[in-house]
DNA sequence: GCCGACCTTTGACTAAAGTCAAAGGTTATG
DNA sequence: CATAACCTTTGACTTTAGTCAAAGGTCGGC
């Protein structure tokens, strides 16, 4: 997980557990209760997840339901005139569920109720307290999400690895004035380690380690899925790559980045990297960086 | 709720709602799943609530269950050898449920699992992030609890009012060197308004308003249940009392406090009160305070 | 010592949630 | 183009969860 895993203190565990209990028993129950109202909770949740439309396959994995059970529930919603089920154009094995106007109306009502619940809670606080709460809640969610993400090495040719690289290439192609092609990626055989970050089975980030020589490793293709940004996942991937490099005996890591990726350059600088002259002729690179690896793979002054 | 209720901004509502959703779906589900494991969730929860022992009556209100349903579930746990049910000594209408050694072992296992869950989450974070998370979580819980508390006027002779005053008197009797007797309380006929704070139907604080004359009201018996301290409920009760006084046409509020209640005195000072000479001969009073009420009942510089 | 208020148990149900396996259509892959 | 892998539907269940009302002790107050 973390370069130097430290023992988790009991006080932190206690606080988090107490919060879990408080929240699931009080607020969670309220939330579900308001969401459901006249409808069995399962159906209400399903309608909510269908949202603007989704395939049954997606719903099944998102909600973790039995295929038969889901099929019947969708059928029930259809009978009530809340959703319409169609065959997926392009893959007739799949079914698509979409809300009808009546379904959309019910969703809007669900939304209104959930808003009311949140608003009712906030109304009991002063404006200052509301700001505090909003901030604390955002921090909590951000860190819990980050904590729930696991990073692990996968084969460079695995589906998740390829999906990440595709997302990476597509994004760079959009952001680089000169564009970016799949052929600009490191060929799989040069990849020593391919790390993928998973949030709930979904690949939401990656990073690649290549050996330049015994002494030096290069980090490439560090990427975080747009929906997982702002959590601090980039830093975590970077740290794990450094840790991995150190574990493989390298003493130094290098990397480069494009001129337009200002955030990336900033992250490397605060992460203990110093700018160095070009060490290769990567046509997309604008800055080259280097960082010495301590024995524990931890930079001085990080975090 | 609050002296000058301000409109709740949509951004706050959105953040809180997003968090509700994230938390109940991700963490809450996990929590329940780990708690239950081989056992129906209802039974697992019940065993948890029984803890070191509880009366069925208590369990029924705490879990909000139907009496018949509860009776059967307890019976089921008894059959599995996890709890023992005995008649309450002193009131044979009540039944007490206590865990057997096997039940205690299962509870310990539940605890271990919940700890593991929390620890597993925290392990993915750096120590700094753990501290941040713990702090954010504590703030969130504190403010959500405070927000969920409702304050409302009740008859001064109601059971809740009397229970609060009993708690108040018992605490002062312990803290005041000279002691405190129930006869030192304001007689009910002098009480103009009796506010009680409720957290989930439970009275967790109170405050009393007496009219000294048309111009001036006196606040007395401001008290917060020990389990509801640290939330900011004292301030909130104070603000509501001031608001009520202003609504009844008073221009000034007064109050006194004992020398040993340093926290109380500090709260009054930061709440806009200034110390004044003794305005009565209350033998327990060490400080006397006064505060002018603006038209909206809001002090300059509060919060 | 009687009455009403309480607490619990039991019987009789209902609805929701979830499981399992067989079967039928569709699509990728070799 | 056959076959394995998928996705969904259907039938046949089981378990949980929850409700309602009747009934039988027990306690507090008059």
XYZ file of C-alpha atoms (C1' of nucleotides) in Angstrom:
666
model
C 0.000 0.000 0.000
C 2.262 2.658 1.299
C 6.023 2.799 0.928
C 6.649 2.543 4.646
C 3.529 1.046 6.231
C 3.224 2.242 9.803
C 1.091 0.529 12.431
C -2.453 1.866 12.656
C -3.107 3.417 16.035
C -6.031 2.131 18.057
C -7.412 5.632 18.579
C -7.864 6.084 14.836
C -9.559 2.719 14.563
C -11.921 3.560 17.405
C -12.913 6.909 15.955
C -13.548 5.468 12.535
C -15.540 2.556 13.930
C -17.656 4.831 16.068
C -18.378 6.938 13.038
C -19.285 3.921 10.922
C -21.749 2.848 13.523
C -23.214 6.270 14.026
C -23.557 6.971 10.378
C -24.964 3.690 9.160
C -27.468 3.454 11.998
C -28.676 7.044 12.008
C -28.212 8.729 8.696
C -28.063 5.666 6.490
C -31.354 4.369 7.776
C -32.951 7.772 7.330
C -31.603 7.995 3.825
C -32.957 4.634 2.771
C -36.249 5.306 4.431
C -36.751 8.561 2.586
C -35.559 7.105 -0.670
C -38.011 4.234 -0.553
C -41.206 5.672 0.859
C -43.996 3.679 -0.797
C -41.794 1.274 -2.640
C -39.689 -1.683 -1.508
C -36.163 -0.514 -0.932
C -34.756 -2.866 -3.536
C -36.899 -1.385 -6.267
C -36.179 2.171 -5.170
C -32.458 1.519 -5.232
C -32.711 -0.167 -8.587
C -34.614 2.729 -10.087
C -32.017 5.063 -8.680
C -29.171 3.072 -10.209
C -30.893 2.905 -13.558
C -30.791 6.669 -13.496
C -30.759 7.910 -17.063
C -30.375 4.352 -18.365
C -28.117 1.364 -17.801
C -27.631 -2.201 -18.988
C -28.811 -5.031 -16.788
C -25.280 -6.366 -16.732
C -24.021 -3.107 -15.289
C -26.800 -2.975 -12.724
C -26.128 -6.531 -11.691
C -22.511 -5.840 -10.879
C -23.117 -2.393 -9.411
C -25.774 -3.633 -7.041
C -24.341 -7.096 -6.605
C -27.647 -8.806 -7.306
C -28.537 -12.266 -8.488
C -29.344 -12.279 -12.195
C -32.771 -13.838 -11.692
C -33.688 -11.498 -8.896
C -32.667 -8.475 -10.928
C -34.562 -9.657 -13.975
C -37.744 -9.920 -11.945
C -37.332 -6.567 -10.277
C -36.754 -4.818 -13.579
C -39.822 -6.574 -14.919
C -41.799 -5.304 -11.924
C -40.666 -1.723 -12.550
C -41.599 -2.151 -16.181
C -45.058 -3.367 -15.246
C -45.493 -0.284 -13.091
C -44.667 1.844 -16.094
C -41.489 3.276 -14.610
C -38.906 1.814 -16.959
C -38.685 0.557 -20.492
C -36.439 -2.372 -21.382
C -34.881 -2.614 -24.802
C -32.314 -4.805 -26.473
C -28.856 -3.329 -26.590
C -28.110 -2.210 -30.150
C -24.851 -3.906 -31.043
C -25.028 -6.770 -28.562
C -28.383 -8.496 -28.445
C -27.420 -10.472 -25.359
C -27.647 -7.306 -23.307
C -30.771 -5.487 -22.190
C -30.968 -1.787 -21.570
C -33.231 -0.305 -18.931
C -34.333 3.310 -19.320
C -36.752 5.317 -17.212
C -40.057 6.349 -18.787
C -41.367 9.865 -18.129
C -43.187 8.435 -15.096
C -39.932 6.854 -13.929
C -38.132 10.136 -14.391
C -40.787 11.864 -12.322
C -40.337 9.347 -9.540
C -36.578 9.803 -9.672
C -37.046 13.548 -9.398
C -39.214 12.980 -6.351
C -36.553 10.734 -4.828
C -34.069 13.480 -5.412
C -36.264 16.047 -3.819
C -36.670 13.892 -0.740
C -32.964 13.286 -0.409
C -32.367 17.021 -0.766
C -34.925 17.694 1.907
C -33.254 15.269 4.244
C -29.867 16.898 3.773
C -31.348 20.364 4.002
C -33.250 19.496 7.153
C -30.057 18.374 8.786
C -28.144 21.456 7.730
C -30.878 23.792 8.854
C -30.060 23.033 12.491
C -26.574 24.491 12.095
C -25.203 27.989 11.824
C -23.634 29.004 8.549
C -20.154 28.565 10.011
C -20.980 25.084 11.193
C -22.408 24.220 7.801
C -19.163 25.237 6.177
C -17.237 23.174 8.684
C -19.440 20.189 8.097
C -19.207 20.435 4.336
C -15.461 20.624 4.522
C -15.143 17.746 6.978
C -17.474 15.617 4.898
C -15.517 16.300 1.720
C -12.247 15.410 3.420
C -13.733 12.251 4.870
C -15.044 11.102 1.527
C -11.829 11.923 -0.269
C -9.673 10.012 2.187
C -12.021 7.065 2.474
C -12.078 6.719 -1.275
C -8.317 6.940 -1.446
C -7.986 4.398 1.359
C -10.304 1.988 -0.393
C -8.220 2.031 -3.553
C -5.735 -0.800 -3.886
C -2.686 -0.703 -6.102
C -1.168 -3.859 -7.464
C 1.069 -5.064 -10.288
C -0.598 -6.658 -13.291
C 0.746 -8.079 -16.568
C 1.433 -5.288 -19.022
C -0.770 -6.990 -21.575
C -3.782 -7.512 -19.284
C -7.101 -5.958 -20.201
C -6.991 -3.485 -17.310
C -3.491 -2.371 -18.235
C -4.478 -1.830 -21.831
C -7.637 0.033 -20.833
C -5.612 2.407 -18.657
C -3.093 3.062 -21.393
C -5.916 3.713 -23.821
C -7.394 6.294 -21.432
C -3.955 7.797 -20.957
C -3.239 8.045 -24.684
C -6.666 9.475 -25.470
C -6.268 12.168 -22.872
C -2.771 13.145 -23.985
C -3.901 13.206 -27.587
C -6.426 15.814 -26.554
C -4.144 17.877 -24.357
C -0.906 17.871 -26.357
C -0.889 20.396 -29.206
C 1.038 17.887 -31.295
C -1.312 15.032 -30.409
C -0.413 11.602 -29.052
C -0.659 8.208 -30.719
C -0.831 4.721 -29.296
C 2.520 4.081 -30.963
C 4.093 6.618 -28.615
C 3.483 4.252 -25.700
C 6.244 2.111 -24.266
C 6.135 -1.325 -25.936
C 5.020 -4.027 -23.449
C 8.329 -5.879 -23.583
C 10.180 -2.862 -22.183
C 7.830 -2.638 -19.174
C 9.337 -4.030 -15.986
C 6.366 -3.361 -13.701
C 2.838 -2.251 -14.504
C 0.896 -0.991 -11.515
C -2.873 -0.532 -11.663
C -5.006 1.221 -9.042
C -8.399 -0.375 -8.432
C -11.440 1.257 -6.905
C -14.097 -1.392 -6.428
C -12.742 -3.667 -9.176
C -12.529 -0.741 -11.565
C -9.123 0.317 -12.875
C -8.790 4.022 -12.061
C -5.119 4.689 -12.564
C -1.785 3.245 -13.577
C 1.942 3.734 -13.668
C 4.768 1.957 -15.418
C 8.333 1.213 -14.411
C 11.072 0.601 -17.003
C 14.685 -0.243 -16.256
C 17.061 2.224 -17.938
C 20.015 0.352 -16.441
C 20.795 -1.377 -13.134
C 21.255 1.941 -11.433
C 18.309 3.854 -12.815
C 14.629 3.149 -13.401
C 12.220 5.274 -15.382
C 8.634 5.980 -14.445
C 6.235 6.371 -17.346
C 2.555 6.572 -18.132
C 1.491 7.757 -14.696
C -2.204 8.349 -15.106
C -5.309 8.805 -12.951
C -8.831 8.363 -14.270
C -10.700 11.704 -14.353
C -13.250 10.410 -11.841
C -10.547 9.546 -9.346
C -8.700 12.844 -9.445
C -8.269 15.082 -6.457
C -7.914 12.156 -4.092
C -4.148 12.125 -3.991
C -3.953 8.955 -6.029
C -1.248 10.320 -8.345
C 1.054 10.802 -5.401
C 0.279 7.394 -4.093
C 1.000 5.700 -7.402
C 4.218 7.654 -7.660
C 5.244 6.574 -4.177
C 4.456 2.944 -4.925
C 6.444 3.051 -8.141
C 9.424 4.508 -6.302
C 9.079 1.866 -3.618
C 8.962 -0.853 -6.242
C 12.005 0.563 -8.012
C 13.929 0.663 -4.739
C 12.872 -2.902 -4.045
C 14.324 -3.947 -7.398
C 17.690 -2.463 -6.522
C 17.562 0.816 -8.406
C 19.124 3.877 -6.756
C 17.557 6.572 -8.888
C 14.315 7.160 -10.734
C 13.847 9.412 -13.703
C 10.818 10.626 -15.542
C 9.807 13.275 -17.995
C 6.674 15.244 -18.586
C 5.128 17.492 -21.182
C 5.223 21.264 -20.956
C 1.453 21.513 -20.812
C 1.109 19.173 -17.820
C 1.784 21.816 -15.210
C 0.077 19.877 -12.368
C 2.260 16.866 -13.044
C 5.456 18.901 -12.937
C 4.305 20.527 -9.698
C 3.628 17.136 -8.166
C 7.082 15.862 -9.071
C 8.721 18.948 -7.626
C 6.929 18.695 -4.300
C 7.549 14.957 -4.372
C 11.289 15.379 -4.086
C 12.221 15.420 -7.774
C 14.752 17.859 -9.223
C 14.818 18.971 -12.802
C 17.697 17.639 -14.888
C 18.810 17.993 -18.514
C 17.146 15.832 -21.146
C 18.217 12.208 -20.759
C 16.429 11.049 -23.893
C 14.877 12.446 -27.050
C 11.194 11.888 -26.188
C 9.477 14.346 -28.556
C 6.634 14.958 -26.068
C 8.869 15.752 -23.100
C 9.435 19.303 -21.933
C 10.858 18.660 -18.466
C 13.067 15.842 -17.216
C 13.261 14.957 -13.537
C 15.275 12.749 -11.271
C 15.027 11.595 -7.691
C 17.485 9.595 -5.616
C 15.930 6.648 -3.809
C 16.687 6.269 -0.117
C 16.937 2.740 1.235
C 13.278 2.915 2.286
C 12.273 4.574 -0.955
C 10.946 7.580 0.939
C 11.715 11.138 -0.033
C 12.746 13.671 2.576
C 10.008 16.175 3.238
C 7.172 14.399 1.473
C 3.612 14.762 2.756
C -33.687 26.009 15.362
C -31.271 28.823 15.067
C -31.930 32.421 16.035
C -31.612 33.712 12.492
C -32.157 30.767 10.171
C -30.308 31.343 6.936
C -31.111 29.587 3.681
C -29.151 26.381 3.122
C -26.927 26.643 0.085
C -27.308 24.042 -2.628
C -23.586 23.283 -2.622
C -23.743 22.158 0.981
C -26.752 20.009 0.252
C -25.018 18.389 -2.706
C -21.867 17.597 -0.781
C -23.762 16.087 2.106
C -25.985 14.040 -0.181
C -23.037 12.726 -2.134
C -21.426 11.703 1.078
C -24.565 9.975 2.342
C -24.713 7.966 -0.808
C -21.055 7.105 -0.860
C -20.966 6.135 2.741
C -24.109 4.066 3.006
C -23.413 2.188 -0.212
C -19.726 1.526 0.284
C -18.733 1.539 3.910
C -22.106 0.866 5.483
C -22.666 -2.230 3.424
C -19.201 -3.468 4.234
C -19.789 -2.817 7.892
C -23.033 -4.744 8.000
C -21.594 -7.534 5.950
C -18.660 -7.976 8.282
C -20.852 -7.682 11.336
C -23.239 -10.348 10.187
C -21.139 -12.939 8.390
C -22.982 -16.211 8.999
C -25.924 -14.755 10.798
C -28.955 -12.782 9.647
C -28.243 -9.097 10.042
C -31.135 -8.631 12.458
C -29.772 -11.196 14.857
C -26.227 -9.868 14.568
C -27.414 -6.354 15.332
C -29.512 -7.571 18.214
C -26.607 -9.454 19.738
C -24.504 -6.352 19.335
C -27.075 -4.200 21.087
C -27.467 -6.682 23.912
C -23.779 -6.179 24.519
C -23.064 -6.877 28.171
C -26.787 -7.210 28.888
C -29.955 -5.203 28.358
C -33.682 -5.392 29.019
C -35.962 -6.298 26.154
C -37.778 -3.002 26.663
C -34.558 -1.102 26.099
C -33.686 -3.151 23.033
C -37.118 -2.638 21.600
C -36.850 1.139 21.724
C -33.178 1.263 20.763
C -33.678 -0.880 17.683
C -37.228 0.253 16.979
C -38.520 -3.296 16.668
C -41.954 -4.800 17.043
C -42.376 -6.488 20.427
C -43.366 -9.824 18.916
C -40.546 -9.800 16.428
C -38.000 -8.971 19.102
C -39.316 -11.663 21.401
C -38.839 -14.279 18.731
C -35.377 -13.127 17.752
C -34.198 -13.177 21.353
C -35.670 -16.646 21.670
C -33.725 -17.696 18.566
C -30.462 -16.377 19.998
C -31.242 -18.191 23.227
C -31.805 -21.437 21.352
C -28.427 -20.997 19.691
C -26.873 -20.713 23.133
C -25.728 -17.126 22.638
C -27.853 -15.340 25.221
C -29.590 -16.128 28.454
C -32.908 -14.493 29.302
C -33.834 -13.856 32.902
C -36.563 -12.010 34.723
C -35.621 -8.544 35.864
C -35.113 -8.582 39.619
C -37.335 -5.844 40.957
C -39.787 -5.714 38.054
C -40.985 -9.103 36.897
C -42.664 -7.647 33.852
C -39.244 -7.013 32.317
C -36.880 -9.571 30.832
C -33.142 -9.209 30.805
C -31.007 -10.599 28.005
C -27.365 -11.363 28.741
C -24.766 -12.981 26.534
C -23.516 -16.431 27.488
C -19.787 -17.157 27.169
C -20.476 -18.317 23.615
C -22.326 -15.070 22.947
C -19.460 -13.089 24.367
C -17.075 -14.947 22.102
C -19.202 -14.109 19.096
C -19.337 -10.469 20.140
C -15.568 -10.433 20.445
C -15.348 -11.844 16.951
C -17.738 -9.164 15.670
C -15.516 -6.568 17.276
C -12.409 -8.017 15.774
C -13.978 -7.934 12.322
C -15.112 -4.346 12.662
C -11.641 -3.374 13.861
C -10.106 -5.168 10.913
C -12.358 -3.309 8.539
C -11.402 0.053 9.989
C -7.750 -0.888 10.191
C -7.725 -2.168 6.643
C -9.074 1.130 5.428
C -6.587 3.162 7.422
C -3.667 1.056 6.324
C -3.895 2.503 2.820
C -3.173 5.989 4.131
C -0.079 7.755 5.340
C 0.059 8.734 8.982
C -0.721 12.352 8.092
C -3.735 11.298 6.092
C -4.910 9.100 8.943
C -4.783 12.043 11.285
C -6.680 14.156 8.785
C -9.293 11.482 8.348
C -9.750 10.966 12.079
C -10.183 14.666 12.589
C -12.591 15.078 9.692
C -14.613 12.109 10.841
C -14.848 13.442 14.384
C -15.981 16.853 13.133
C -18.537 15.261 10.839
C -19.994 13.149 13.587
C -20.079 16.029 16.034
C -21.876 18.351 13.650
C -24.271 15.724 12.374
C -25.250 14.856 15.914
C -25.728 18.491 16.746
C -27.766 19.025 13.608
C -29.989 16.071 14.403
C -30.850 17.461 17.825
C -34.108 19.367 18.016
C -34.941 21.887 20.683
C -38.502 22.600 21.660
C -40.543 24.037 24.517
C -42.276 21.582 26.826
C -44.443 22.021 29.929
C -42.252 22.629 32.968
C -43.919 19.726 34.729
C -43.494 17.183 31.924
C -41.528 14.005 32.560
C -38.687 15.076 30.260
C -38.391 18.452 31.956
C -38.268 16.860 35.358
C -35.733 14.276 34.224
C -33.439 17.021 32.930
C -33.717 19.010 36.138
C -32.978 15.883 38.150
C -29.815 15.314 36.089
C -28.886 18.964 36.497
C -29.390 18.956 40.261
C -27.529 15.696 40.736
C -24.559 17.001 38.809
C -24.409 20.306 40.655
C -24.733 18.513 43.978
C -21.580 16.656 43.054
C -19.645 19.604 41.717
C -20.562 22.339 44.191
C -18.581 22.181 47.418
C -21.708 23.257 49.311
C -23.910 20.711 47.476
C -27.171 21.369 45.657
C -30.678 20.285 46.572
C -33.797 19.870 44.467
C -35.310 22.683 46.541
C -32.753 25.065 45.024
C -34.468 24.702 41.631
C -36.833 27.338 40.286
C -40.413 26.379 41.217
C -42.418 25.397 38.109
C -44.846 28.314 38.434
C -42.021 30.804 37.963
C -40.885 29.164 34.720
C -42.000 31.065 31.606
C -40.434 28.725 29.034
C -38.842 25.328 29.453
C -36.770 24.222 26.469
C -35.664 20.622 26.071
C -33.148 19.332 23.522
C -33.962 15.942 22.033
C -31.584 13.550 20.357
C -33.593 10.678 18.941
C -36.480 11.123 21.401
C -34.070 11.265 24.306
C -33.885 14.467 26.366
C -30.231 15.495 26.348
C -30.340 19.051 27.600
C -32.494 21.854 28.857
C -32.735 25.524 29.660
C -35.257 27.639 31.479
C -36.468 31.170 30.953
C -37.990 33.225 33.798
C -39.364 36.738 33.523
C -37.687 39.084 36.008
C -39.798 41.953 34.695
C -41.080 43.098 31.292
C -37.672 44.381 30.373
C -35.504 41.561 31.606
C -35.585 37.754 31.415
C -33.424 35.356 33.336
C -31.912 32.170 31.960
C -31.551 29.334 34.428
C -30.797 25.634 34.626
C -28.919 25.484 31.362
C -27.725 21.905 31.233
C -26.379 19.394 28.736
C -26.379 15.659 29.324
C -22.828 14.332 29.746
C -23.187 12.152 26.660
C -24.114 15.146 24.536
C -21.255 17.387 25.588
C -18.677 18.717 23.207
C -21.185 19.111 20.396
C -21.886 22.787 20.938
C -25.334 22.092 22.311
C -24.879 24.468 25.268
C -24.357 27.369 22.906
C -27.282 26.339 20.848
C -29.625 26.143 23.836
C -28.366 29.505 24.991
C -29.032 31.026 21.594
C -32.518 29.558 21.478
C -33.317 30.870 24.943
C -32.167 34.332 23.935
C -34.199 34.132 20.774
C -37.262 33.081 22.752
C -36.736 35.907 25.245
C -36.468 38.425 22.430
C -39.612 36.992 20.887
C -41.425 37.566 24.152
C -40.464 41.221 24.176
C -37.575 41.241 26.607
C -34.644 43.535 25.878
C -32.072 42.005 28.207
C -31.219 38.577 29.572
C -29.431 37.883 32.775
C -27.988 34.771 34.295
C -25.633 33.709 37.025
C -23.239 30.849 37.446
C -21.201 29.181 40.147
C -17.508 29.894 40.668
C -16.569 26.281 39.951
C -18.286 26.210 36.537
C -15.418 27.776 34.632
C -16.508 26.397 31.249
C -19.951 27.928 31.684
C -18.550 31.335 32.502
C -16.236 31.121 29.496
C -19.149 30.254 27.237
C -21.173 33.226 28.451
C -18.249 35.577 27.918
C -17.620 34.452 24.369
C -21.360 34.466 23.800
C -21.602 38.229 24.258
C -22.328 38.420 27.980
C -20.684 40.928 30.261
C -20.188 40.436 33.961
C -22.354 42.613 36.202
C -22.803 43.025 39.958
C -25.015 40.565 41.797
C -28.650 41.139 40.902
C -29.974 38.605 43.393
C -28.865 36.681 46.446
C -28.547 33.210 44.885
C -26.259 31.452 47.363
C -24.726 29.301 44.609
C -23.879 32.160 42.293
C -20.339 33.463 41.928
C -20.690 35.435 38.702
C -23.610 37.395 37.322
C -23.908 38.176 33.612
C -26.069 40.265 31.334
C -26.551 40.569 27.617
C -28.611 43.043 25.604
C -30.883 41.466 23.015
C -30.806 42.882 19.513
C -34.064 42.899 17.576
C -33.112 39.552 16.028
C -31.774 38.224 19.288
C -28.321 37.839 17.804
C -25.206 38.964 19.586
C -22.473 40.810 17.747
C -19.474 38.593 17.211
C -21.012 35.292 18.185
C -19.849 32.090 16.523
C -57.715 -5.204 46.447
C -59.196 -3.564 41.959
C -58.178 -1.173 37.538
C -55.598 0.508 34.049
C -51.066 0.718 32.198
C -47.038 -2.085 30.973
C -44.198 -5.771 29.135
C -43.858 -9.973 26.886
C -45.353 -14.058 24.416
C -47.848 -16.559 20.876
C -50.441 -17.388 16.712
C -51.325 -16.259 12.137
C -49.977 -13.831 8.356
C -47.681 -11.026 4.452
C -44.093 -8.950 1.862
C -39.461 -8.522 0.603
C -35.117 -10.428 -0.391
C -32.410 -13.723 -2.051
C -30.808 -18.512 -4.066
C -30.195 -22.183 -7.451
C -30.511 -24.434 -11.526
C -32.262 -25.228 -16.046
C -32.946 -23.327 -20.483
C -32.759 -20.362 -24.523
C -30.746 -16.852 -27.272
C -26.172 -14.275 -28.826
C -21.417 -13.477 -29.550
C -16.479 -14.122 -29.666
C -12.806 -17.510 -30.802
C -10.338 -20.904 -32.545
C -19.018 -23.287 -38.196
C -18.796 -25.509 -33.908
C -18.095 -24.475 -29.255
C -17.385 -22.165 -25.197
C -18.534 -18.076 -22.830
C -22.135 -14.654 -21.965
C -26.474 -12.560 -20.649
C -31.103 -12.976 -19.430
C -35.394 -15.312 -18.214
C -38.244 -18.588 -15.682
C -39.644 -21.860 -12.202
C -39.385 -23.395 -7.648
C -37.855 -22.516 -3.413
C -36.068 -20.621 1.360
C -35.019 -17.146 4.618
C -35.558 -12.633 6.644
C -38.138 -9.090 8.106
C -41.975 -7.250 9.699
C -47.162 -6.590 11.217
C -51.303 -7.169 14.017
C -54.079 -8.754 17.477
C -55.213 -11.601 21.353
C -53.830 -13.149 25.814
C -51.502 -13.575 30.184
C -48.491 -11.906 33.810
C -47.056 -7.773 36.896
C -46.922 -3.158 38.874
C -48.460 1.455 40.491
C -52.088 4.225 42.107
C -56.333 4.905 44.021
